[in-house]
PDB file of N, CA and C in Angstrom:
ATOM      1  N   UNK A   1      93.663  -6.519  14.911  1.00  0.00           N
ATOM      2  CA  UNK A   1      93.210  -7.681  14.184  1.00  0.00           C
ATOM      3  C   UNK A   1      92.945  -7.254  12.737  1.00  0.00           C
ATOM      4  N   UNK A   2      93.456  -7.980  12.086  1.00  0.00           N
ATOM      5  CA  UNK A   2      93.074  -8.065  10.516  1.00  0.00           C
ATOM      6  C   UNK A   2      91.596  -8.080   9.755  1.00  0.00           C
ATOM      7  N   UNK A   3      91.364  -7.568   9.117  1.00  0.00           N
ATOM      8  CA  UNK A   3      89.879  -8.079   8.208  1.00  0.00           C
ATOM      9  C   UNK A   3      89.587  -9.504   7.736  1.00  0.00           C
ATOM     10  N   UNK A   4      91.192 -10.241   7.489  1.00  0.00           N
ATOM     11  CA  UNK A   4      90.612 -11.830   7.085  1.00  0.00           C
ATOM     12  C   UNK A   4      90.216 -12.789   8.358  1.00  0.00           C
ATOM     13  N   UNK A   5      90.884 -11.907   9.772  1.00  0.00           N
ATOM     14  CA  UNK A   5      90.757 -12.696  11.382  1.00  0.00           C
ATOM     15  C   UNK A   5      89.307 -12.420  11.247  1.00  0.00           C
ATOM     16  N   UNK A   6      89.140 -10.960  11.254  1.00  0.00           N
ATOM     17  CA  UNK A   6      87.552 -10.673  11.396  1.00  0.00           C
ATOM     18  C   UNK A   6      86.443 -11.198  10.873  1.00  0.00           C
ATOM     19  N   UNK A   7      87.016 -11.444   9.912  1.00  0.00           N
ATOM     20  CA  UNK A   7      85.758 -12.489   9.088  1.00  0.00           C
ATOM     21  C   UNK A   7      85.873 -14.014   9.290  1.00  0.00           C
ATOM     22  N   UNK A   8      87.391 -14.242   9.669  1.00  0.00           N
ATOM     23  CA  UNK A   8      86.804 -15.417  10.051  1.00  0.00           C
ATOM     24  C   UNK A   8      85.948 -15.855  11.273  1.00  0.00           C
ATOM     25  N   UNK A   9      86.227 -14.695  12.071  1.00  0.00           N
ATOM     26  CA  UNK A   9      85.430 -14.926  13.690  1.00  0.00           C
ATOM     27  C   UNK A   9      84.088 -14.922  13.199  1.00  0.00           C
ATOM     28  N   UNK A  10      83.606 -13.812  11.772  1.00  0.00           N
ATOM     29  CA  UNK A  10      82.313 -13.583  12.166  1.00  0.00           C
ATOM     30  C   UNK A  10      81.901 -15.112  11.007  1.00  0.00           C
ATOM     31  N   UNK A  11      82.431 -15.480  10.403  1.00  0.00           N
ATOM     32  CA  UNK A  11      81.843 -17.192  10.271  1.00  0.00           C
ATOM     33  C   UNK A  11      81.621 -18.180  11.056  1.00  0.00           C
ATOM     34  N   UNK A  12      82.638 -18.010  12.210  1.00  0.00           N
ATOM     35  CA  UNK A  12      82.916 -19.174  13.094  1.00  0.00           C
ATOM     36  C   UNK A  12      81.177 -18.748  14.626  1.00  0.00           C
ATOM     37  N   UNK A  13      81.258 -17.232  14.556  1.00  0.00           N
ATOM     38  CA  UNK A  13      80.171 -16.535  14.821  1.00  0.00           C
ATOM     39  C   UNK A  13      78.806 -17.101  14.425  1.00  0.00           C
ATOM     40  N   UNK A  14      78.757 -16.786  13.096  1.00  0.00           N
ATOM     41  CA  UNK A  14      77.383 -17.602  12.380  1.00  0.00           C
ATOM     42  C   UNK A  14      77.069 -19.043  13.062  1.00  0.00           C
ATOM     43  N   UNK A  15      78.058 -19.588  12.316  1.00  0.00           N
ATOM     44  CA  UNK A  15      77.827 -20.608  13.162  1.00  0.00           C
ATOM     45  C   UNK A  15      77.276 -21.404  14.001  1.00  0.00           C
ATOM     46  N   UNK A  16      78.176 -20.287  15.336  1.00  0.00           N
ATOM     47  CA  UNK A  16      77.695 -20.720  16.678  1.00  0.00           C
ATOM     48  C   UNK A  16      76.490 -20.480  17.014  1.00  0.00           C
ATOM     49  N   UNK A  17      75.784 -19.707  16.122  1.00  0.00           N
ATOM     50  CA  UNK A  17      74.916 -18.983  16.228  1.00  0.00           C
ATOM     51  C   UNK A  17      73.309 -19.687  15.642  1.00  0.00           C
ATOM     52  N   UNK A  18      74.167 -20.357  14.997  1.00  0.00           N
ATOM     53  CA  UNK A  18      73.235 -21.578  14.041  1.00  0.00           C
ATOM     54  C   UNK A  18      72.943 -22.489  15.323  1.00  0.00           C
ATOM     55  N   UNK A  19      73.976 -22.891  15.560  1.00  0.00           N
ATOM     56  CA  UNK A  19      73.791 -24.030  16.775  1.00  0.00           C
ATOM     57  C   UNK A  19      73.267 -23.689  17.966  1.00  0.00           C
ATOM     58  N   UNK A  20      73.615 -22.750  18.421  1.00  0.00           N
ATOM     59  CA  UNK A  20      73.015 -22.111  19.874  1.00  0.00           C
ATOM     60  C   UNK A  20      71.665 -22.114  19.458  1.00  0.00           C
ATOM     61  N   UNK A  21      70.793 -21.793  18.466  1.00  0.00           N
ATOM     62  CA  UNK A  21      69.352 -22.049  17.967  1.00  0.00           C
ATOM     63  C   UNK A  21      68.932 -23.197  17.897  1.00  0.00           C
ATOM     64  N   UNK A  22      69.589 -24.320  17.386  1.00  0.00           N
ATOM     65  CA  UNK A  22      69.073 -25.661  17.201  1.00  0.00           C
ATOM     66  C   UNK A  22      68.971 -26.241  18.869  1.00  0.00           C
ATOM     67  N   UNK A  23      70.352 -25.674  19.672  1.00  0.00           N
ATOM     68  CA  UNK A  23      70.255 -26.580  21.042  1.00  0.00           C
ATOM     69  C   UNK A  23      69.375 -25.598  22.035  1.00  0.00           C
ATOM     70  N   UNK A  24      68.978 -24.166  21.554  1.00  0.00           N
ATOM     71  CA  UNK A  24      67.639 -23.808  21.785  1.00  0.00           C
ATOM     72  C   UNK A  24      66.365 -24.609  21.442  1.00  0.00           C
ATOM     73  N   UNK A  25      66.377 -24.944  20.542  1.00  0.00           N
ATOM     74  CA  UNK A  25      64.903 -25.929  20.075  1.00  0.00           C
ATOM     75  C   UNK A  25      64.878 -26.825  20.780  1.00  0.00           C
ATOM     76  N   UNK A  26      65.829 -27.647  20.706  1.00  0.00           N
ATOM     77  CA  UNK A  26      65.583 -29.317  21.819  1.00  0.00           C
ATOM     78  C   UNK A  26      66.320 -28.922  23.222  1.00  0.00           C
ATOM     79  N   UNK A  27      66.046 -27.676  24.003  1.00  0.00           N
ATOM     80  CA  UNK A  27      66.361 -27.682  25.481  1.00  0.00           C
ATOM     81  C   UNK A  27      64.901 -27.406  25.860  1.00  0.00           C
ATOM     82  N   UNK A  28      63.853 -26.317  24.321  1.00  0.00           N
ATOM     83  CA  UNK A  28      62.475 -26.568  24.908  1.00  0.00           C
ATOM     84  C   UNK A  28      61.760 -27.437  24.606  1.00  0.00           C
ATOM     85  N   UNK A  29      62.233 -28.096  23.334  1.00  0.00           N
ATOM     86  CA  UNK A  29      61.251 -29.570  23.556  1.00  0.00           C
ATOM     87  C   UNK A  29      61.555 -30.747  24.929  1.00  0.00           C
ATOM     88  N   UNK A  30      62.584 -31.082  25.132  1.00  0.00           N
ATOM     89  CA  UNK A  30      62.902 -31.761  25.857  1.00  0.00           C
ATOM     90  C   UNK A  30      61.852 -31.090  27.295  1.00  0.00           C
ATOM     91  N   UNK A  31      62.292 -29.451  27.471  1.00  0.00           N
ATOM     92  CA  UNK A  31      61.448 -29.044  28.664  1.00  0.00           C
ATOM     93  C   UNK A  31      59.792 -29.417  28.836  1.00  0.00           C
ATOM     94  N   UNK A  32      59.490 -29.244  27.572  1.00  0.00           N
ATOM     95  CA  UNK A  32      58.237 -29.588  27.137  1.00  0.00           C
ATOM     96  C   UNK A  32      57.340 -31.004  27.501  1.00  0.00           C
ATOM     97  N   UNK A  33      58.102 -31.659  27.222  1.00  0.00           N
ATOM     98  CA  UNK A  33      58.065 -33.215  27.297  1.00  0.00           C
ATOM     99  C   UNK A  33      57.867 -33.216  28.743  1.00  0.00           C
ATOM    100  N   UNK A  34      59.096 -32.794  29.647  1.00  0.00           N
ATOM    101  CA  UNK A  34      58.875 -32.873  30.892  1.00  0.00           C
ATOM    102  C   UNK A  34      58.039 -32.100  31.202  1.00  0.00           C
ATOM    103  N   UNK A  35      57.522 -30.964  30.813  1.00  0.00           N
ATOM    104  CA  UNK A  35      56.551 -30.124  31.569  1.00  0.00           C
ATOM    105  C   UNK A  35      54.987 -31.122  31.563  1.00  0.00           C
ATOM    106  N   UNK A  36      54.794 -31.907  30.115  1.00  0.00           N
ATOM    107  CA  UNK A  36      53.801 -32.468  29.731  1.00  0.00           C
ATOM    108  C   UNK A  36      53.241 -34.060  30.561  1.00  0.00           C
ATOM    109  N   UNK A  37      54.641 -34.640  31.153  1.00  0.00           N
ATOM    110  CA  UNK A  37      54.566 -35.521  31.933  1.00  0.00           C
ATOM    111  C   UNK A  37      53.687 -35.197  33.240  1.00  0.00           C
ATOM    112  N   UNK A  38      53.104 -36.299  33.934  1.00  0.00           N
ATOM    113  CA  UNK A  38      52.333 -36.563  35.098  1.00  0.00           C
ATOM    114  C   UNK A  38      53.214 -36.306  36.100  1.00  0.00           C
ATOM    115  N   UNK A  39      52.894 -35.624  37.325  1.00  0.00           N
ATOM    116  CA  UNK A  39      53.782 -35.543  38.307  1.00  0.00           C
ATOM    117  C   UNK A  39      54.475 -36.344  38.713  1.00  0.00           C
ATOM    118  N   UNK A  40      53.682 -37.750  38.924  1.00  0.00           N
ATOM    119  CA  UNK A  40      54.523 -38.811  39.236  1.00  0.00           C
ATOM    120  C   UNK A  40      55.359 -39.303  38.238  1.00  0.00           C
ATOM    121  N   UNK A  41      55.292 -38.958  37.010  1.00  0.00           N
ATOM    122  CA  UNK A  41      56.178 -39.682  35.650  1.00  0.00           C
ATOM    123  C   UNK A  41      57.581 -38.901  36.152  1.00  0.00           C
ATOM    124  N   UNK A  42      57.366 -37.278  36.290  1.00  0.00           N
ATOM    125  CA  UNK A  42      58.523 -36.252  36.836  1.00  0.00           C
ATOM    126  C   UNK A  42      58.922 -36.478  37.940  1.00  0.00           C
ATOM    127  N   UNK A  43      58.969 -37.615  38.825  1.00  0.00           N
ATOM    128  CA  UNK A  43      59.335 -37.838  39.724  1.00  0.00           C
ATOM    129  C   UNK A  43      60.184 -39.239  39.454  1.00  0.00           C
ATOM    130  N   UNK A  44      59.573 -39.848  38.625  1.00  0.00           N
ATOM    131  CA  UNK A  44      60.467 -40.975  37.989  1.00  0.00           C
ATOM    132  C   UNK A  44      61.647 -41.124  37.536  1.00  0.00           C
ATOM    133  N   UNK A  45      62.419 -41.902  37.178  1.00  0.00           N
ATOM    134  CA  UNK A  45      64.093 -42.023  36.631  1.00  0.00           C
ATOM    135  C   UNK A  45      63.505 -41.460  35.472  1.00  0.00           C
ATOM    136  N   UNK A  46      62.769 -41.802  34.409  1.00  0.00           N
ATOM    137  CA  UNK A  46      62.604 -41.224  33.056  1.00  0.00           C
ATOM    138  C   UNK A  46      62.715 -39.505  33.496  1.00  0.00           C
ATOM    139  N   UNK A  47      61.357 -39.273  34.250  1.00  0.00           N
ATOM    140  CA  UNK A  47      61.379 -37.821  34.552  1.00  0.00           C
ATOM    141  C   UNK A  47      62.632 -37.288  35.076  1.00  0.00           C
ATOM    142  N   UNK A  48      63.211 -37.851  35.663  1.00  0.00           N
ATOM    143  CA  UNK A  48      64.202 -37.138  36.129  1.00  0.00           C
ATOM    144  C   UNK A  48      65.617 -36.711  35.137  1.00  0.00           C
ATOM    145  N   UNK A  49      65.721 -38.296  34.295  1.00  0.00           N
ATOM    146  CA  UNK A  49      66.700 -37.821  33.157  1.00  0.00           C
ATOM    147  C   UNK A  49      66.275 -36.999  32.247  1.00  0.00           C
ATOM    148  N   UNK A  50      64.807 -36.412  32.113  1.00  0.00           N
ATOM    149  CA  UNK A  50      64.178 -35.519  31.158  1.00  0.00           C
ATOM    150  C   UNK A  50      64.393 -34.351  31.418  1.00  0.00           C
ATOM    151  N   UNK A  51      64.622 -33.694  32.649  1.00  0.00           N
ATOM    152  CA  UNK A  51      64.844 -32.957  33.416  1.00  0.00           C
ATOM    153  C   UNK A  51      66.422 -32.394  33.560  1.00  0.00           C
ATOM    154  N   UNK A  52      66.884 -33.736  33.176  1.00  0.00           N
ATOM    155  CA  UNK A  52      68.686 -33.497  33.530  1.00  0.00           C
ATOM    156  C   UNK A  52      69.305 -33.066  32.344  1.00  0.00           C
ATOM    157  N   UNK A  53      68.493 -33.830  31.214  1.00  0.00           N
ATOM    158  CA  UNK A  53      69.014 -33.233  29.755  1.00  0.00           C
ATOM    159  C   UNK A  53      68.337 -31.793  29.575  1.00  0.00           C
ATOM    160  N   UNK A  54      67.130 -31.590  29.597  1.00  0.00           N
ATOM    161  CA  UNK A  54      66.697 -30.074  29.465  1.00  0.00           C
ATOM    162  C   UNK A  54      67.683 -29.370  30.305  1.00  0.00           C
ATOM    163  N   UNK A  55      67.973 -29.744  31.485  1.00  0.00           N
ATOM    164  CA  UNK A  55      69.162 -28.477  32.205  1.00  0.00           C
ATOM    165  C   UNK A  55      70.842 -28.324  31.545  1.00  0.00           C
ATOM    166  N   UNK A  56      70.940 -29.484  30.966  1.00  0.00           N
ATOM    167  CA  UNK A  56      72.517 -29.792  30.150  1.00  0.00           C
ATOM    168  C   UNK A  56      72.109 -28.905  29.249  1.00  0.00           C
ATOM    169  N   UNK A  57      70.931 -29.498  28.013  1.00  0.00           N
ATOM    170  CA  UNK A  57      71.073 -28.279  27.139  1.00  0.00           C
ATOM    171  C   UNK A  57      70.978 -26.802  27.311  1.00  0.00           C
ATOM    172  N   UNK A  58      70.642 -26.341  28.385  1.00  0.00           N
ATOM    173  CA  UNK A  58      70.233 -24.806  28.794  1.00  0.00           C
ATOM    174  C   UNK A  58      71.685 -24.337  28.764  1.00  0.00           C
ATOM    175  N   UNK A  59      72.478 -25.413  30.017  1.00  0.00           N
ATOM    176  CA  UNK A  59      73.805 -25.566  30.033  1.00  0.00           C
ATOM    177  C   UNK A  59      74.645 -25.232  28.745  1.00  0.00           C
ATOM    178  N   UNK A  60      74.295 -25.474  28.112  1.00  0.00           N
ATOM    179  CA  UNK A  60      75.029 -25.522  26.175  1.00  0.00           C
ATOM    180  C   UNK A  60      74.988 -24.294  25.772  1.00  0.00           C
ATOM    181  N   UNK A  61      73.843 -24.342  25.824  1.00  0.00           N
ATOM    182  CA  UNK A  61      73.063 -22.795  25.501  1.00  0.00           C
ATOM    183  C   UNK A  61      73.936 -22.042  25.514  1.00  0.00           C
ATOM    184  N   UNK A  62      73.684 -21.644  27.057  1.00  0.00           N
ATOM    185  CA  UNK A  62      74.450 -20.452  27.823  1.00  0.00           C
ATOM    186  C   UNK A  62      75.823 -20.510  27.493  1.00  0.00           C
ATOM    187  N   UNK A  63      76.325 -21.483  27.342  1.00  0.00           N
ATOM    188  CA  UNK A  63      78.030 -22.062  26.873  1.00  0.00           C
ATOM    189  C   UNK A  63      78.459 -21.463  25.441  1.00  0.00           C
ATOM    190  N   UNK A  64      77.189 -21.465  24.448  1.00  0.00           N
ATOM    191  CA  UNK A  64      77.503 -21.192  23.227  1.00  0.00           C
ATOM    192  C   UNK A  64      77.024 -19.463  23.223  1.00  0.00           C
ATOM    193  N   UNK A  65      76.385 -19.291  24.364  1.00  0.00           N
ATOM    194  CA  UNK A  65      76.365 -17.643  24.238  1.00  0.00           C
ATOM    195  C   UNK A  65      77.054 -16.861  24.694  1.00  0.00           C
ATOM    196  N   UNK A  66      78.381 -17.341  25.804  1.00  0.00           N
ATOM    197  CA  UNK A  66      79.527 -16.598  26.078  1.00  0.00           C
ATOM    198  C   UNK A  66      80.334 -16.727  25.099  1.00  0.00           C
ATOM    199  N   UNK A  67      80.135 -17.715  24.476  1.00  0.00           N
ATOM    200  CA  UNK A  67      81.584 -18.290  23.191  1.00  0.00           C
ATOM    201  C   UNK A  67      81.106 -16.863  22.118  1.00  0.00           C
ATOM    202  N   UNK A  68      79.798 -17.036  21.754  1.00  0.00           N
ATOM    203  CA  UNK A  68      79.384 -15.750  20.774  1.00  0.00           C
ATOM    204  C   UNK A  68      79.513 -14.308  21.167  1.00  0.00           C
ATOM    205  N   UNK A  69      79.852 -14.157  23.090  1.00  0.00           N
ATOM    206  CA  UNK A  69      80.200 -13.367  23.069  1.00  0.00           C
ATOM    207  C   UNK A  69      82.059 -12.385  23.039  1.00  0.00           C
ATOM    208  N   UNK A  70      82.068 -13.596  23.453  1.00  0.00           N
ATOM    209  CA  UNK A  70      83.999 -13.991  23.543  1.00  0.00           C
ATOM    210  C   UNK A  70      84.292 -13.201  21.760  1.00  0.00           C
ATOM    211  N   UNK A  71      83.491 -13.778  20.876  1.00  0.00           N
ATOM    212  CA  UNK A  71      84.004 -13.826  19.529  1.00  0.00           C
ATOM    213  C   UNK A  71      83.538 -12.337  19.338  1.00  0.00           C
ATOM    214  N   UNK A  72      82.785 -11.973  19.707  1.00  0.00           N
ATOM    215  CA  UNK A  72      82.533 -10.282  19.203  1.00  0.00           C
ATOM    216  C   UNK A  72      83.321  -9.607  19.757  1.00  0.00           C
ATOM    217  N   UNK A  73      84.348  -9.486  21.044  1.00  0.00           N
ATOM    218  CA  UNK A  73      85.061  -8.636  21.901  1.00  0.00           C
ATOM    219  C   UNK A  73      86.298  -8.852  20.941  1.00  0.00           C
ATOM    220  N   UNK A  74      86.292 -10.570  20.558  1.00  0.00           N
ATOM    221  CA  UNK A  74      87.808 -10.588  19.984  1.00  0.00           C
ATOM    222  C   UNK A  74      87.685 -10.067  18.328  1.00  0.00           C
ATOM    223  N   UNK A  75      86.507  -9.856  17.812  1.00  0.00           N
ATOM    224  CA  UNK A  75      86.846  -8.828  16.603  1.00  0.00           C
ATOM    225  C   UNK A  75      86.457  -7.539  16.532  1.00  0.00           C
ATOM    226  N   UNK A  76      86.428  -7.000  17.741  1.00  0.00           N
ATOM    227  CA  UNK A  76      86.298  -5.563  18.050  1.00  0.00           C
ATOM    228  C   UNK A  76      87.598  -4.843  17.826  1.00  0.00           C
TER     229      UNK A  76
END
């Protein structure tokens, strides 16, 4: 691989890297919210879609941290 591939991975890197932080922030607020709810609220349709999005974003997460890792092997 080239030095201009390499740099572009490690922008496209940054990046992801930017974002994997932000959909870190709202997978623990969202968790938050639900942690902060009444048992019975967490048992509710609200609670439960509060619950479903905190696990999607974790989902993301983890999605954008194989991608960041994918991108370091491929400019090795």
């Amino acid at each position: 691989m080239n030095k201009d591939r390499r740099a572009r991975i490690e922008k496209i890197k940054e990046a992801l890297e930017d974002l994997r932080g932000q959909i870190e922030d709202l997978q623990s607020e969202e968790r938050d919210a639900f942690d902060a709810m009444l048992e019975s609220l967490q048992q509710s349709d609200r609670g439960q879609a509060s619950e479903a999005a905190a696990d999607a974003l974790q989902a993301a997460y983890d999605s954008a941290d194989e991608a960041i890792s994918s991108l370091e092997s491929a400019a090795e």
